[in-house]
Amino acid sequence: MRALVGISTISVVCSASITLYAAAQLATIGIIETGPLFEIMVVLPAVAAIVTSLLGALVGLGVLVRSSTRRLPCVLMAVGHLAASVGVVAVVLWATRPSASGWDLLFLPAPVVLGQLVVLAGLGVLIRLRQRSNSVRGQQP
């Protein structure tokens, strides 16, 4: 489970970078343009998020198979990574059709970000459960 939490944290941070860049662009100028920060805020984090989502999907499958680790936070993280990975594969297959222009790959971050929302929910539930566990023991969160 520790590996799944670490992988999930990295992928959520990368997806947050993509979302922050896109939201700022859409709010200020109405479109998402490539600029000096595009590679740092979108391209590099998208590659890292895709790789960590694929790793998270593999680790998540292992977590889902073992009944001892099948708790709600782990299930949410695993399902989010699986959804992101399946979405990435679908976009890549869609972009390799004969009539594809190459611009189709601009949709690649979308399934990653959407899948990471589920992963973020899993991380949030895990943090909440840990806080509740600490407060029951009388510890400070």
CSV table of C-alpha atoms in Angstrom, one decimal:
chain,number,residue,atom,x,y,z
A,1,MET,CA,0.0,0.0,0.0
A,2,ARG,CA,2.9,2.4,0.7
A,3,ALA,CA,4.0,2.1,-3.0
A,4,LEU,CA,0.5,2.9,-4.2
A,5,VAL,CA,0.3,6.0,-1.9
A,6,GLY,CA,3.7,7.2,-3.1
A,7,ILE,CA,2.9,6.7,-6.8
A,8,SER,CA,-0.5,8.3,-6.3
A,9,THR,CA,1.0,11.3,-4.7
A,10,ILE,CA,3.4,11.9,-7.5
A,11,SER,CA,0.7,11.4,-10.2
A,12,VAL,CA,-1.7,13.8,-8.4
A,13,VAL,CA,0.9,16.5,-8.2
A,14,CYS,CA,1.7,16.1,-11.9
A,15,SER,CA,-1.9,16.3,-12.8
A,16,ALA,CA,-2.4,19.3,-10.6
A,17,SER,CA,0.3,21.1,-12.5
A,18,ILE,CA,-1.4,20.3,-15.8
A,19,THR,CA,-4.8,21.5,-14.4
A,20,LEU,CA,-3.3,24.6,-13.0
A,21,TYR,CA,-1.7,25.6,-16.3
A,22,ALA,CA,-4.9,24.9,-18.3
A,23,ALA,CA,-7.2,26.6,-15.8
A,24,ALA,CA,-5.0,29.7,-15.7
A,25,GLN,CA,-4.8,29.9,-19.5
A,26,LEU,CA,-8.6,29.4,-20.0
A,27,ALA,CA,-9.4,32.0,-17.3
A,28,THR,CA,-7.1,34.6,-18.7
A,29,ILE,CA,-7.2,34.3,-22.5
A,30,GLY,CA,-9.9,31.7,-23.1
A,31,ILE,CA,-7.6,29.1,-24.9
A,32,ILE,CA,-4.7,27.0,-24.0
A,33,GLU,CA,-1.6,28.2,-25.8
A,34,THR,CA,1.8,26.8,-25.9
A,35,GLY,CA,4.3,29.2,-24.3
A,36,PRO,CA,7.5,29.2,-22.3
A,37,LEU,CA,5.9,27.3,-19.4
A,38,PHE,CA,3.9,24.8,-21.5
A,39,GLU,CA,6.7,22.2,-21.5
A,40,ILE,CA,7.4,22.5,-17.8
A,41,MET,CA,3.8,22.7,-16.6
A,42,VAL,CA,2.1,20.3,-19.1
A,43,VAL,CA,4.4,18.2,-21.2
A,44,LEU,CA,6.9,17.0,-18.6
A,45,PRO,CA,4.2,16.4,-15.9
A,46,ALA,CA,2.0,14.6,-18.4
A,47,VAL,CA,4.8,12.2,-19.2
A,48,ALA,CA,5.5,11.7,-15.5
A,49,ALA,CA,1.8,11.3,-14.7
A,50,ILE,CA,1.3,8.8,-17.5
A,51,VAL,CA,4.2,6.7,-16.3
A,52,THR,CA,3.1,6.8,-12.7
A,53,SER,CA,-0.5,6.0,-13.7
A,54,LEU,CA,0.7,2.9,-15.5
A,55,LEU,CA,2.7,1.9,-12.5
A,56,GLY,CA,-0.2,2.7,-10.2
A,57,ALA,CA,-2.5,0.6,-12.3
A,58,LEU,CA,-0.1,-2.4,-12.0
A,59,VAL,CA,0.3,-1.9,-8.2
A,60,GLY,CA,-3.4,-1.2,-7.9
A,61,LEU,CA,-4.3,-4.5,-9.6
A,62,GLY,CA,-2.1,-6.2,-7.0
A,63,VAL,CA,-3.8,-4.3,-4.2
A,64,LEU,CA,-7.3,-5.2,-5.6
A,65,VAL,CA,-6.3,-8.9,-5.8
A,66,ARG,CA,-5.3,-9.1,-2.2
A,67,SER,CA,-8.3,-9.0,0.1
A,68,SER,CA,-6.2,-7.8,3.1
A,69,THR,CA,-5.4,-4.4,1.4
A,70,ARG,CA,-8.8,-3.9,-0.3
A,71,ARG,CA,-10.0,-0.8,1.6
A,72,LEU,CA,-11.8,2.2,0.2
A,73,PRO,CA,-8.8,4.5,-0.2
A,74,CYS,CA,-6.8,1.8,-2.0
A,75,VAL,CA,-9.7,0.8,-4.2
A,76,LEU,CA,-10.2,4.5,-5.2
A,77,MET,CA,-6.6,4.9,-6.0
A,78,ALA,CA,-6.4,1.7,-8.0
A,79,VAL,CA,-9.6,2.5,-10.0
A,80,GLY,CA,-8.3,6.0,-10.7
A,81,HIS,CA,-5.0,4.7,-12.0
A,82,LEU,CA,-6.7,2.0,-14.1
A,83,ALA,CA,-9.1,4.6,-15.6
A,84,ALA,CA,-6.3,7.0,-16.4
A,85,SER,CA,-4.3,4.2,-18.0
A,86,VAL,CA,-7.2,2.9,-20.1
A,87,GLY,CA,-7.9,6.5,-21.2
A,88,VAL,CA,-4.3,7.1,-22.2
A,89,VAL,CA,-4.3,3.8,-24.3
A,90,ALA,CA,-7.6,4.8,-25.9
A,91,VAL,CA,-6.2,8.3,-26.9
A,92,VAL,CA,-3.0,6.8,-28.3
A,93,LEU,CA,-5.0,4.2,-30.3
A,94,TRP,CA,-7.3,7.0,-31.5
A,95,ALA,CA,-4.3,9.1,-32.5
A,96,THR,CA,-2.7,6.3,-34.6
A,97,ARG,CA,-5.6,5.8,-37.0
A,98,PRO,CA,-4.8,6.7,-40.6
A,99,SER,CA,-6.8,9.9,-40.6
A,100,ALA,CA,-5.1,11.2,-37.5
A,101,SER,CA,-3.4,14.6,-37.7
A,102,GLY,CA,-1.2,14.4,-34.6
A,103,TRP,CA,-3.2,17.0,-32.9
A,104,ASP,CA,-5.2,14.2,-31.4
A,105,LEU,CA,-2.4,13.7,-28.8
A,106,LEU,CA,-3.3,17.0,-27.3
A,107,PHE,CA,-6.1,15.1,-25.6
A,108,LEU,CA,-3.6,12.9,-23.8
A,109,PRO,CA,-3.6,14.8,-20.5
A,110,ALA,CA,-7.4,14.7,-20.2
A,111,PRO,CA,-7.9,11.0,-19.2
A,112,VAL,CA,-4.9,11.4,-16.8
A,113,VAL,CA,-6.4,14.4,-15.1
A,114,LEU,CA,-9.8,12.8,-14.9
A,115,GLY,CA,-8.5,9.6,-13.5
A,116,GLN,CA,-6.4,11.5,-11.0
A,117,LEU,CA,-9.5,13.1,-9.5
A,118,VAL,CA,-10.5,9.6,-8.3
A,119,VAL,CA,-6.9,9.0,-7.1
A,120,LEU,CA,-7.1,12.3,-5.2
A,121,ALA,CA,-10.4,11.2,-3.6
A,122,GLY,CA,-8.6,8.0,-2.5
A,123,LEU,CA,-5.8,10.0,-1.0
A,124,GLY,CA,-8.2,12.3,0.7
A,125,VAL,CA,-10.1,9.4,2.3
A,126,LEU,CA,-6.8,7.9,3.4
A,127,ILE,CA,-5.7,11.2,5.1
A,128,ARG,CA,-9.1,11.5,6.7
A,129,LEU,CA,-9.0,8.0,8.1
A,130,ARG,CA,-5.4,8.6,9.4
A,131,GLN,CA,-6.5,11.8,11.1
A,132,ARG,CA,-9.5,10.1,12.7
A,133,SER,CA,-7.2,7.2,13.8
A,134,ASN,CA,-4.8,9.7,15.4
A,135,SER,CA,-7.5,11.6,17.2
A,136,VAL,CA,-9.0,8.4,18.6
A,137,ARG,CA,-5.6,7.5,20.1
A,138,GLY,CA,-5.3,11.0,21.6
A,139,GLN,CA,-2.5,12.1,19.3
A,140,GLN,CA,-2.4,15.4,17.5
A,141,PRO,CA,-3.1,15.1,13.7
